[in-house]
mmCIF file of C-alpha atoms in Angstrom:
data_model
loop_
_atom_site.group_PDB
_atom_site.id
_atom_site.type_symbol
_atom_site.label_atom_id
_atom_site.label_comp_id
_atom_site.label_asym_id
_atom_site.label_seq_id
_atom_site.Cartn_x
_atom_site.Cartn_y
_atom_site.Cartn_z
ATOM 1 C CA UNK A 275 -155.123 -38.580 -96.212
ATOM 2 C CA UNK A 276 -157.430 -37.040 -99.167
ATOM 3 C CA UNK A 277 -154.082 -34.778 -100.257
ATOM 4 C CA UNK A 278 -151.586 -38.553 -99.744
ATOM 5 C CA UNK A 279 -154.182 -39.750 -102.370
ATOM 6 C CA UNK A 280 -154.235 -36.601 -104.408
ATOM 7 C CA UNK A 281 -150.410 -36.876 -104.502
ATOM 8 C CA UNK A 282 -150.133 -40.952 -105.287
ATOM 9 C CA UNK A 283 -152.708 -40.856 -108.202
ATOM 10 C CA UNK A 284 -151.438 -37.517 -109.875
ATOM 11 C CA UNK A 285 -148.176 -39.764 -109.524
ATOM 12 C CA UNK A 286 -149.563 -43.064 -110.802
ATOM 13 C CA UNK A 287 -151.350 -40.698 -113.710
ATOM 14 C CA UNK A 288 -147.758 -39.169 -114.236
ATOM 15 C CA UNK A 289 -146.114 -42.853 -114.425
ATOM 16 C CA UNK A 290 -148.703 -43.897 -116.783
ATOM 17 C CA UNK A 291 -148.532 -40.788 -119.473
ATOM 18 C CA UNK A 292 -144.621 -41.279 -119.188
ATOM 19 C CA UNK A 293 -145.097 -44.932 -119.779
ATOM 20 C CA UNK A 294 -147.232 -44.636 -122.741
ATOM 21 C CA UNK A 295 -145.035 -42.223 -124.179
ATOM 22 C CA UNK A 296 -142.169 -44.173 -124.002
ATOM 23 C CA UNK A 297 -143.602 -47.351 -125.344
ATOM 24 C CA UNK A 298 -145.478 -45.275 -128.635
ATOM 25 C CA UNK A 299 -144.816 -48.195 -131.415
ATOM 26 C CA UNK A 300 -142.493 -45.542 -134.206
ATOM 27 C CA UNK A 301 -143.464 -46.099 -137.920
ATOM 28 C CA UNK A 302 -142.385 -44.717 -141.065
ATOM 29 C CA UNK A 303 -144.059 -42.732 -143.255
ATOM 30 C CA UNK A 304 -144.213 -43.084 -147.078
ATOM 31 C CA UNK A 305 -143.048 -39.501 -147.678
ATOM 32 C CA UNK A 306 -139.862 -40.331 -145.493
ATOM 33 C CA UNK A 307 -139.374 -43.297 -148.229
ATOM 34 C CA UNK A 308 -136.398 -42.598 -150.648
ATOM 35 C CA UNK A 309 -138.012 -42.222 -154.623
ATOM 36 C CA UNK A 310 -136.895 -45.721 -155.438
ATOM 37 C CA UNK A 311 -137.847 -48.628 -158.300
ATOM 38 C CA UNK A 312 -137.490 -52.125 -155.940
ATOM 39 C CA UNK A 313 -135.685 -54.797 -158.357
ATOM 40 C CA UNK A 314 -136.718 -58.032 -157.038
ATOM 41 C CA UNK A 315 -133.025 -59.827 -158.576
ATOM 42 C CA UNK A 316 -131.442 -57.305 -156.147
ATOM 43 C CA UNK A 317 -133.948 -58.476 -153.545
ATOM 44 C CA UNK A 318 -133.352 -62.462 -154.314
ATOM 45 C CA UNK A 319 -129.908 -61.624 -153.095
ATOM 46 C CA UNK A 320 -131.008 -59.644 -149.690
ATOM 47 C CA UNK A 321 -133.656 -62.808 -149.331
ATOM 48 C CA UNK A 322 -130.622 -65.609 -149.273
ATOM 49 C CA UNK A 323 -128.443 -63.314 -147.387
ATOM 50 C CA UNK A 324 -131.079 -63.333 -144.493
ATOM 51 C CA UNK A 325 -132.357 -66.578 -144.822
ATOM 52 C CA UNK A 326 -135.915 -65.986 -144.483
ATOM 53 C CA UNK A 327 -136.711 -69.415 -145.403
ATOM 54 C CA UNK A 328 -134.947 -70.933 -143.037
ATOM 55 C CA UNK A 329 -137.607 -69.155 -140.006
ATOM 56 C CA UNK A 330 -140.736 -68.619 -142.811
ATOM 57 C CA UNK A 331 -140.376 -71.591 -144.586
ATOM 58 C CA UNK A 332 -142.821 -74.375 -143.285
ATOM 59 C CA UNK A 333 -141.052 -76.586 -141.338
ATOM 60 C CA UNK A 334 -140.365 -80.373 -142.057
ATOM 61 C CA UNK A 335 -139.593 -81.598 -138.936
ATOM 62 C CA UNK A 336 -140.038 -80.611 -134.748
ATOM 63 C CA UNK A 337 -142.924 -79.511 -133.127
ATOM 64 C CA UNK A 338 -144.978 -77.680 -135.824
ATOM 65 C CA UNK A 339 -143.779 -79.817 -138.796
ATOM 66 C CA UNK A 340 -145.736 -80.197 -142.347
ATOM 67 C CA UNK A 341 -145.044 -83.130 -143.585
ATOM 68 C CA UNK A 342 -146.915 -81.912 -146.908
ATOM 69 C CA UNK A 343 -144.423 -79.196 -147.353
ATOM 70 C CA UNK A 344 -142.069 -79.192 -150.052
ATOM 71 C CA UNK A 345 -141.008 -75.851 -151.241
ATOM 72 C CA UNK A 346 -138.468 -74.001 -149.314
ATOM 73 C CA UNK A 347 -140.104 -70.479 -150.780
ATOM 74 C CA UNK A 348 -143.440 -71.186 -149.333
ATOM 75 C CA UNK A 349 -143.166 -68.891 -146.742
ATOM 76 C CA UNK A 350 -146.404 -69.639 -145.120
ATOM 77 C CA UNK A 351 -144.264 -69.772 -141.862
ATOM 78 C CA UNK A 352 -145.778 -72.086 -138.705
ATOM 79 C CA UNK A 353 -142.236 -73.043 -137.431
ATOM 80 C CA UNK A 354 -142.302 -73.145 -133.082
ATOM 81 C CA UNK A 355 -139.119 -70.824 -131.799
ATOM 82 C CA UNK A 356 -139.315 -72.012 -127.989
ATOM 83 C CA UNK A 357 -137.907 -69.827 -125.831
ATOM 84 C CA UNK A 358 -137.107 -69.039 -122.015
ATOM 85 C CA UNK A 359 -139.866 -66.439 -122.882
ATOM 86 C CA UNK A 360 -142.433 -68.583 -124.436
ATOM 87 C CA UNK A 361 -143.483 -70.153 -127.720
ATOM 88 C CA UNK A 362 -143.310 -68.058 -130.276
ATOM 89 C CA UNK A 363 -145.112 -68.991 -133.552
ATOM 90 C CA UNK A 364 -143.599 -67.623 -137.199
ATOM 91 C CA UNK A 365 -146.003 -65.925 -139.343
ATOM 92 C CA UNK A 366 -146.507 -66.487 -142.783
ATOM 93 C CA UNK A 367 -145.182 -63.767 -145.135
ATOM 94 C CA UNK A 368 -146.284 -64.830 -148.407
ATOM 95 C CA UNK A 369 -148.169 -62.256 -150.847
ATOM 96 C CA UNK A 370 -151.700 -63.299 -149.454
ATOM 97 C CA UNK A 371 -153.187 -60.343 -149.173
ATOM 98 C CA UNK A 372 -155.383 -61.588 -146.114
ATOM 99 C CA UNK A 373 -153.099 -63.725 -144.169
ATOM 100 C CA UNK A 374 -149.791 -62.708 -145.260
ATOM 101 C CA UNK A 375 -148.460 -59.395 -146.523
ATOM 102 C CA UNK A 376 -149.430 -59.219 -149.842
ATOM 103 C CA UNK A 377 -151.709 -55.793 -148.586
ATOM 104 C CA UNK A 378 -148.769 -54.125 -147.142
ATOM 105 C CA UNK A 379 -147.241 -50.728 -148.690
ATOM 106 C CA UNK A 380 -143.837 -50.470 -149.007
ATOM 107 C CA UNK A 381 -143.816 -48.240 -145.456
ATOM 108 C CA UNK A 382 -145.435 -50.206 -143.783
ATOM 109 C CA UNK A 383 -143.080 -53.327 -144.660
ATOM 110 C CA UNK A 384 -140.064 -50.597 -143.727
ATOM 111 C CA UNK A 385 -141.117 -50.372 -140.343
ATOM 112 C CA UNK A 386 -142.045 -53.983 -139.784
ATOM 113 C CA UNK A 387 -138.237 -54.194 -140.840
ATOM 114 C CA UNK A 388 -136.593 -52.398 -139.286
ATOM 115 C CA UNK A 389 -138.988 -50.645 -135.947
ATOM 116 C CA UNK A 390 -140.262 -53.802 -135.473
ATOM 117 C CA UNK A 391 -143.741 -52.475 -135.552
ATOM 118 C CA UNK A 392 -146.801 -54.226 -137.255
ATOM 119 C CA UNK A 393 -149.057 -52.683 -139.869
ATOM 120 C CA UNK A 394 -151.652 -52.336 -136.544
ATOM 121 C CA UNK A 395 -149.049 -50.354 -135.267
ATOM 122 C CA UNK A 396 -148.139 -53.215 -132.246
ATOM 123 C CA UNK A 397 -144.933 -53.990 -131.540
ATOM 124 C CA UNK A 398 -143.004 -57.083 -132.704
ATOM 125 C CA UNK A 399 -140.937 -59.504 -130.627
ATOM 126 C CA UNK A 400 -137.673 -59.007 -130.977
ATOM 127 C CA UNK A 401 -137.590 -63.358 -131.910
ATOM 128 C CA UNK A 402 -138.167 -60.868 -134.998
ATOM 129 C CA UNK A 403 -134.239 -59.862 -135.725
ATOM 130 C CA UNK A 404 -134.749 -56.226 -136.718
ATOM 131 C CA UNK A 405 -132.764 -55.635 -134.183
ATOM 132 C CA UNK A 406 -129.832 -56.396 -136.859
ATOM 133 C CA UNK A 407 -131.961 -55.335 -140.266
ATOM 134 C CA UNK A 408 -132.576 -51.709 -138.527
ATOM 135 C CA UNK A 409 -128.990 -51.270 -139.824
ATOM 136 C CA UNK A 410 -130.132 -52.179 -143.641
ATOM 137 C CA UNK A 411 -129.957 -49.815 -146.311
ATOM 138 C CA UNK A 412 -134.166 -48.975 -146.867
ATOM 139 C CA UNK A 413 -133.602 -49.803 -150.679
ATOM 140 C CA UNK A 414 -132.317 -52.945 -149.991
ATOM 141 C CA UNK A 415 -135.747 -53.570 -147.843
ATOM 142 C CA UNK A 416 -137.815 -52.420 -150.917
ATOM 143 C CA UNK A 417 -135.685 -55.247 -152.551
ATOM 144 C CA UNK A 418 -136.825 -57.466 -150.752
ATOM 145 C CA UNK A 419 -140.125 -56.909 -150.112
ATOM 146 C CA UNK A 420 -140.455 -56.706 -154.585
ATOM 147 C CA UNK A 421 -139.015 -60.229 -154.313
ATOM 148 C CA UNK A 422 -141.374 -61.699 -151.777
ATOM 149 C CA UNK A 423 -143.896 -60.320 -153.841
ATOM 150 C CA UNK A 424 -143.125 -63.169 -156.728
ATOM 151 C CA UNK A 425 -142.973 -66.142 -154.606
ATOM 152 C CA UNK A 426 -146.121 -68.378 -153.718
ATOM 153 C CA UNK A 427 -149.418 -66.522 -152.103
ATOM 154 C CA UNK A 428 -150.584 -69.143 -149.550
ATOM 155 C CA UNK A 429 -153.591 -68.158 -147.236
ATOM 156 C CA UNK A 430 -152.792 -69.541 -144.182
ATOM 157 C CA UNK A 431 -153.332 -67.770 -140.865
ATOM 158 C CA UNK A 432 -150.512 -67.401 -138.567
ATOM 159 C CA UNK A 433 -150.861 -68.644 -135.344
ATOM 160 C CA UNK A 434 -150.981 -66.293 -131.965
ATOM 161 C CA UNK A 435 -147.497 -67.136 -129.751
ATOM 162 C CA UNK A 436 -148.086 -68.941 -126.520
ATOM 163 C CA UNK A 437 -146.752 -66.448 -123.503
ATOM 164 C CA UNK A 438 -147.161 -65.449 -120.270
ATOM 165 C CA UNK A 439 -147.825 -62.755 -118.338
ATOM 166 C CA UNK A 440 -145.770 -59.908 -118.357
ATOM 167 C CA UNK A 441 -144.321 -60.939 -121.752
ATOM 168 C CA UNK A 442 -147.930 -60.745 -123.676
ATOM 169 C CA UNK A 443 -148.037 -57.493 -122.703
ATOM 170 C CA UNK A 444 -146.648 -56.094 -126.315
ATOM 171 C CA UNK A 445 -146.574 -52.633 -125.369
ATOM 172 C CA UNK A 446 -143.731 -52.779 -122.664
ATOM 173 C CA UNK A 447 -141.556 -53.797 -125.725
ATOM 174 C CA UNK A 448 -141.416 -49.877 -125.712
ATOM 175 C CA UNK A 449 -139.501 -49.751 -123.206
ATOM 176 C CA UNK A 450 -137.142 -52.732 -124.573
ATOM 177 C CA UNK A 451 -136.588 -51.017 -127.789
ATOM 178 C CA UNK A 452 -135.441 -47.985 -125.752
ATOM 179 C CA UNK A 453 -132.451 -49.851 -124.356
ATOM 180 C CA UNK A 454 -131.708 -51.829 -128.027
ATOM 181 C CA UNK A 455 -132.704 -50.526 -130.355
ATOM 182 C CA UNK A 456 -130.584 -47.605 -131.512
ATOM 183 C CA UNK A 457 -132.077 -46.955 -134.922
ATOM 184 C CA UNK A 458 -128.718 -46.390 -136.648
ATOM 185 C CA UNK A 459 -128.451 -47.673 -140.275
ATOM 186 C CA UNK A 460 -125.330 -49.504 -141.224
ATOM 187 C CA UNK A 461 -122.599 -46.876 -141.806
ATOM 188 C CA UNK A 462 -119.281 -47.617 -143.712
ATOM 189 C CA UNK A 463 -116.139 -47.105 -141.875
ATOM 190 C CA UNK A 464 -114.121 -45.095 -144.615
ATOM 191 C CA UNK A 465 -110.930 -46.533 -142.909
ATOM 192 C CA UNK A 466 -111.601 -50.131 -143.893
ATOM 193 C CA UNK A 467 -111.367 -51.238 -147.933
ATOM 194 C CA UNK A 468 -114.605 -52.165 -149.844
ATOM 195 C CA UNK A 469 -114.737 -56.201 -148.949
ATOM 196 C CA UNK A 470 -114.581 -55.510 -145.514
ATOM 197 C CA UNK A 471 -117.254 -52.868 -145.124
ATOM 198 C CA UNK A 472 -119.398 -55.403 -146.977
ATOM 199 C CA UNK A 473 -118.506 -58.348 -144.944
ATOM 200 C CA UNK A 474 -119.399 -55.901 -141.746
ATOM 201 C CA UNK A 475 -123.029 -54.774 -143.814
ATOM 202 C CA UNK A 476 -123.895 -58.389 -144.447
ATOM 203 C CA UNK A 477 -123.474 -60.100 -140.738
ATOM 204 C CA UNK A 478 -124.307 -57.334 -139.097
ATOM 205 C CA UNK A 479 -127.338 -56.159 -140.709
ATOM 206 C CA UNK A 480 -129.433 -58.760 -142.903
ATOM 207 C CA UNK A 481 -127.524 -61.465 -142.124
ATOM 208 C CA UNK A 482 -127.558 -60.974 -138.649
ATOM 209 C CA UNK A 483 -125.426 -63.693 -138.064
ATOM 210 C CA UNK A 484 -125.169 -61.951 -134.259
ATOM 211 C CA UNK A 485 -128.920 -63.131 -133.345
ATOM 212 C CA UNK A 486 -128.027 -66.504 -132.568
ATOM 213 C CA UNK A 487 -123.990 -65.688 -131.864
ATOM 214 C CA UNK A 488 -124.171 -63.167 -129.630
ATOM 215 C CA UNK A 489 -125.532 -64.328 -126.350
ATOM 216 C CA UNK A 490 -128.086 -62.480 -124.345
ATOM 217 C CA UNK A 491 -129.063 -60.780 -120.747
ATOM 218 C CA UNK A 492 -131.463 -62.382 -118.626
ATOM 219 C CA UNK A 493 -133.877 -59.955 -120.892
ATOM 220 C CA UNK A 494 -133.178 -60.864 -124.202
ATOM 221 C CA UNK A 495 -130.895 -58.488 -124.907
ATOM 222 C CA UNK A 496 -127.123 -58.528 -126.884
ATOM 223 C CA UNK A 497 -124.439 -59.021 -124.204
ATOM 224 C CA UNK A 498 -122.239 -56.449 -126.668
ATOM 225 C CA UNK A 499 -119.193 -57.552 -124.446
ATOM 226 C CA UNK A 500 -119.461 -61.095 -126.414
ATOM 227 C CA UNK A 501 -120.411 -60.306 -129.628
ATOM 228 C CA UNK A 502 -120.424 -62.469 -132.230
ATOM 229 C CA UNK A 503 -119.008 -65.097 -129.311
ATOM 230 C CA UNK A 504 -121.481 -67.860 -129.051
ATOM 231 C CA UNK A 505 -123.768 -68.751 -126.047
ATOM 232 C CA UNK A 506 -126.284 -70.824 -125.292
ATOM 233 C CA UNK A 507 -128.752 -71.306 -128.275
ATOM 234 C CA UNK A 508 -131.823 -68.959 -128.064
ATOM 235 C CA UNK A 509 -133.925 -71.933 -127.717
ATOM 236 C CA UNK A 510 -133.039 -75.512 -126.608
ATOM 237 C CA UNK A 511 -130.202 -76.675 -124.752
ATOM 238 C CA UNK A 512 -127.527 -76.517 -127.474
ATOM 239 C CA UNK A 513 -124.392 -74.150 -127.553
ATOM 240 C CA UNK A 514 -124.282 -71.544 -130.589
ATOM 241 C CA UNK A 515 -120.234 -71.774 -131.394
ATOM 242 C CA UNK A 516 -117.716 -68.962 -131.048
ATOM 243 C CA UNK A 517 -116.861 -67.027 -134.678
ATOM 244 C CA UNK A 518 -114.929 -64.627 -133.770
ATOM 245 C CA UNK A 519 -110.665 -65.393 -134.059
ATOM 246 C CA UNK A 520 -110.430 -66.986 -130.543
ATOM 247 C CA UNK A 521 -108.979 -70.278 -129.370
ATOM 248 C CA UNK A 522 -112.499 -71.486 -128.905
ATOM 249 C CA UNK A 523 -113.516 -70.003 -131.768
ATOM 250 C CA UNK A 524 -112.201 -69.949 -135.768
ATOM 251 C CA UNK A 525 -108.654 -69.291 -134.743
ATOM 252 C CA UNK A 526 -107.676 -71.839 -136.727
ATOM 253 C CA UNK A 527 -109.362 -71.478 -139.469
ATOM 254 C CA UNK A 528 -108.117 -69.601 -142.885
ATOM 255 C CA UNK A 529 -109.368 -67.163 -145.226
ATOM 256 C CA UNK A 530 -110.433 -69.940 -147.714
ATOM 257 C CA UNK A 531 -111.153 -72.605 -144.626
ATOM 258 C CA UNK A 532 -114.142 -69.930 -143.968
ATOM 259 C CA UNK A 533 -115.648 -69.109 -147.489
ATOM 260 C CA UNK A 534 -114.897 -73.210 -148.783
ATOM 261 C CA UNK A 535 -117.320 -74.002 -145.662
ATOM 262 C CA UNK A 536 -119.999 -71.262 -146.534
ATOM 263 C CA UNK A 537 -119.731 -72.810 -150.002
ATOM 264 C CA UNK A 538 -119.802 -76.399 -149.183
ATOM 265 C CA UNK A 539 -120.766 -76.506 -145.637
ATOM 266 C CA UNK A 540 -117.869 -78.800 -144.487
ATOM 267 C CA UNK A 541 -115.893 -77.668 -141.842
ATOM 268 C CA UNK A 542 -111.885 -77.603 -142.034
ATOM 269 C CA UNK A 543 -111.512 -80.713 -140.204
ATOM 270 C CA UNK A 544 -113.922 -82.766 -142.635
ATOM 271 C CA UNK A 545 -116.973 -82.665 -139.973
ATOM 272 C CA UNK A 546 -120.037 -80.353 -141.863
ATOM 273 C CA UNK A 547 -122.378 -77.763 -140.374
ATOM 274 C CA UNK A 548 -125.148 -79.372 -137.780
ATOM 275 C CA UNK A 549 -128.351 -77.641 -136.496
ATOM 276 C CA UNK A 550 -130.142 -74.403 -137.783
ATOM 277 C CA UNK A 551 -126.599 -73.757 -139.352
ATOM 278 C CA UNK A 552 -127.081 -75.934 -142.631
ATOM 279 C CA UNK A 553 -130.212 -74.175 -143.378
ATOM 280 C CA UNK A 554 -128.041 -70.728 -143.185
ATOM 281 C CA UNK A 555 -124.985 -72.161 -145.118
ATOM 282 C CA UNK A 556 -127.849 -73.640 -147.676
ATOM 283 C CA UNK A 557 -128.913 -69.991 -148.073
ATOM 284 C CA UNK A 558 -125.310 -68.365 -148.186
ATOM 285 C CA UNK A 559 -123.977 -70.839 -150.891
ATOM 286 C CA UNK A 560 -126.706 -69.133 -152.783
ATOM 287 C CA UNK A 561 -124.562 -65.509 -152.774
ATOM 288 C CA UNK A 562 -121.797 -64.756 -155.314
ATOM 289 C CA UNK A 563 -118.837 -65.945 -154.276
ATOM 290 C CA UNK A 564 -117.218 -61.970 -153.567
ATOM 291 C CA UNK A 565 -120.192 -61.892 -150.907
ATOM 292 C CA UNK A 566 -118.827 -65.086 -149.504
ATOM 293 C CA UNK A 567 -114.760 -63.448 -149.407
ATOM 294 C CA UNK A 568 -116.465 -60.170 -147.629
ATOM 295 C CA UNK A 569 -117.753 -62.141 -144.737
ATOM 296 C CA UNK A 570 -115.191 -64.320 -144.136
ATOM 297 C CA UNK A 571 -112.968 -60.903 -144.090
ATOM 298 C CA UNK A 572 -114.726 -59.237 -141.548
ATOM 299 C CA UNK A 573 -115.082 -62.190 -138.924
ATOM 300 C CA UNK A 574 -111.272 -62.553 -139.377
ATOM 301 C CA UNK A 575 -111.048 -58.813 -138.449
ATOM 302 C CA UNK A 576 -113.277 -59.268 -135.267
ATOM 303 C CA UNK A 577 -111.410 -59.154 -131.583
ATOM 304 C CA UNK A 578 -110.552 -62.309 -130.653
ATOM 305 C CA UNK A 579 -113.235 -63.037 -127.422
ATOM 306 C CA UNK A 580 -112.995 -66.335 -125.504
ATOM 307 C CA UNK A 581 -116.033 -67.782 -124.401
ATOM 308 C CA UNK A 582 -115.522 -71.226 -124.179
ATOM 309 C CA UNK A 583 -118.847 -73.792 -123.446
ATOM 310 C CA UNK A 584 -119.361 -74.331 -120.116
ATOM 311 C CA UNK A 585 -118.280 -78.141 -118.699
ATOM 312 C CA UNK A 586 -121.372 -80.067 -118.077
ATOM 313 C CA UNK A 587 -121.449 -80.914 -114.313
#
């Protein structure tokens, strides 16, 4: 019995050193930075094409509204993403050095970017997409962190998320990352012409337009069989559409059907964008029109994949 003992706890100590190996939160260090000046009018454009306003910005309406907010660059954050998972709460990430990330070096925004590990060296949630900015170029990150940097400072403490047990336990997100997150930067496919690698680099990395149209596992990971296919919204009961070329998806829709309704937000048929999609088309109307043509390129490239809304029973 004393050696069964022996045995199980030099195996539990085994599981646990292999466990908190796994799960070490990875950062990046300043020295592995590339020797680069941030613009901030470079970064303006990164900021629109990811839409942090439409997550950071305090919201008007729903659960955690602020009826005193005004400014869509007041990132003080406070929106409510409710999820199968739990409530998560957005933080703010204005330049306040105390309650926002006005005290963070450029490495340690790099790795909140794309690692998805704080400056306490905790791991994010993945309601965090950088699962889809990992693939940004770094300079574009110093971009946009020089641009946040001249927006408004608001000290405002962010609030904890509401979860329960196992998912408060941050550092099994370890083991998460390990299945998806691959840690690959965006690379351009040398067979494809300029617009379209663009297109690819802009959903796929800051826009990551795939967060909400992709659908996910039972563990909130991509199902990469239906990418960029719709689902079931990430929170609430509504239905993220298809944008790839299917039937059920933009099929239908032409070259100039896609960029007019990026511009504009009306849809071909006359109906506009509903949902968390107007604050997205709000923010892409903001990029040059050539940004606008490279998107709507690249979805028209993607495999056509059916995945039609279920019929309510």
């Amino acid at each position: 019995m004393r050696r069964l003992l022996i045995v199980l706890g030099a195996l539990a100590l085994g599981g646990f050193a292999g466990f908190y190996l796994l799960t070490v939160p990875r950062t990046i260090e300043a020295a592995a930075l590339p020797s680069y000046k941030a613009d901030p009018v470079k970064g303006e454009r990164i900021f629109y094409a990811g839409g942090c306003s439409s997550c950071h910005g305090e919201p008007l309406s729903g659960k955690c509204a602020d009826p005193q907010s005004k400014d869509k660059l007041v990132l003080a954050g406070g929106r409510c993403l409710v999820t199968p998972f739990g409530t998560f709460h957005v933080p703010n990430i204005t330049p306040d050095p105390r309650t926002g990330i006005g005290g963070w070096s450029d490495a340690e925004f790099v790795t909140a970017m794309v690692k998805g590990v704080s400056p306490a060296g905790s791991h994010y949630y993945p309601a965090f997409p950088y699962t889809s900015y990992q693939r940004m170029r770094v300079e574009d990150v110093l971009d946009l962190k020089a641009y946040l940097m001249t927006l408004p400072a608001v000290e405002k403490p962010s609030k904890p998320h509401e979860l329960a047990l196992p998912f408060r336990l941050r550092r099994g997100l370890g083991l998460w990352k390990l299945l998806f997150l691959d840690g690959k930067n965006f690379a351009a496919d040398p067979s494809k012409p300029t617009d379209w690698n663009l297109g690819a680099y802009l959903v796929e990395g800051p826009g990551h337009c795939g967060e909400c149209h992709t659908p996910r596992n039972p563990i909130g990971g991509f199902d990469a069989s239906k990418h960029l296919a719709g689902g079931p919204a990430p929170e609430g009961k509504d239905w993220i559409p298809n944008i790839t070329p299917a039937a059920d998806g933009i099929a239908s829709w032409t070259h100039t059907d896609i960029t007019s309704s990026l511009a504009t937000g009306f849809l071909p048929d006359g109906d506009s964008f509903g949902g968390p999609m107007v604050a997205v088309q709000e923010n892409l109307a903001k990029l040059s029109p050539e940004d606008r043509a490279a998107i709507a390129t690249y979805l028209e490239s993607l495999p056509a994949i059916a995945n039609p809304r279920p019929k309510k029973k």
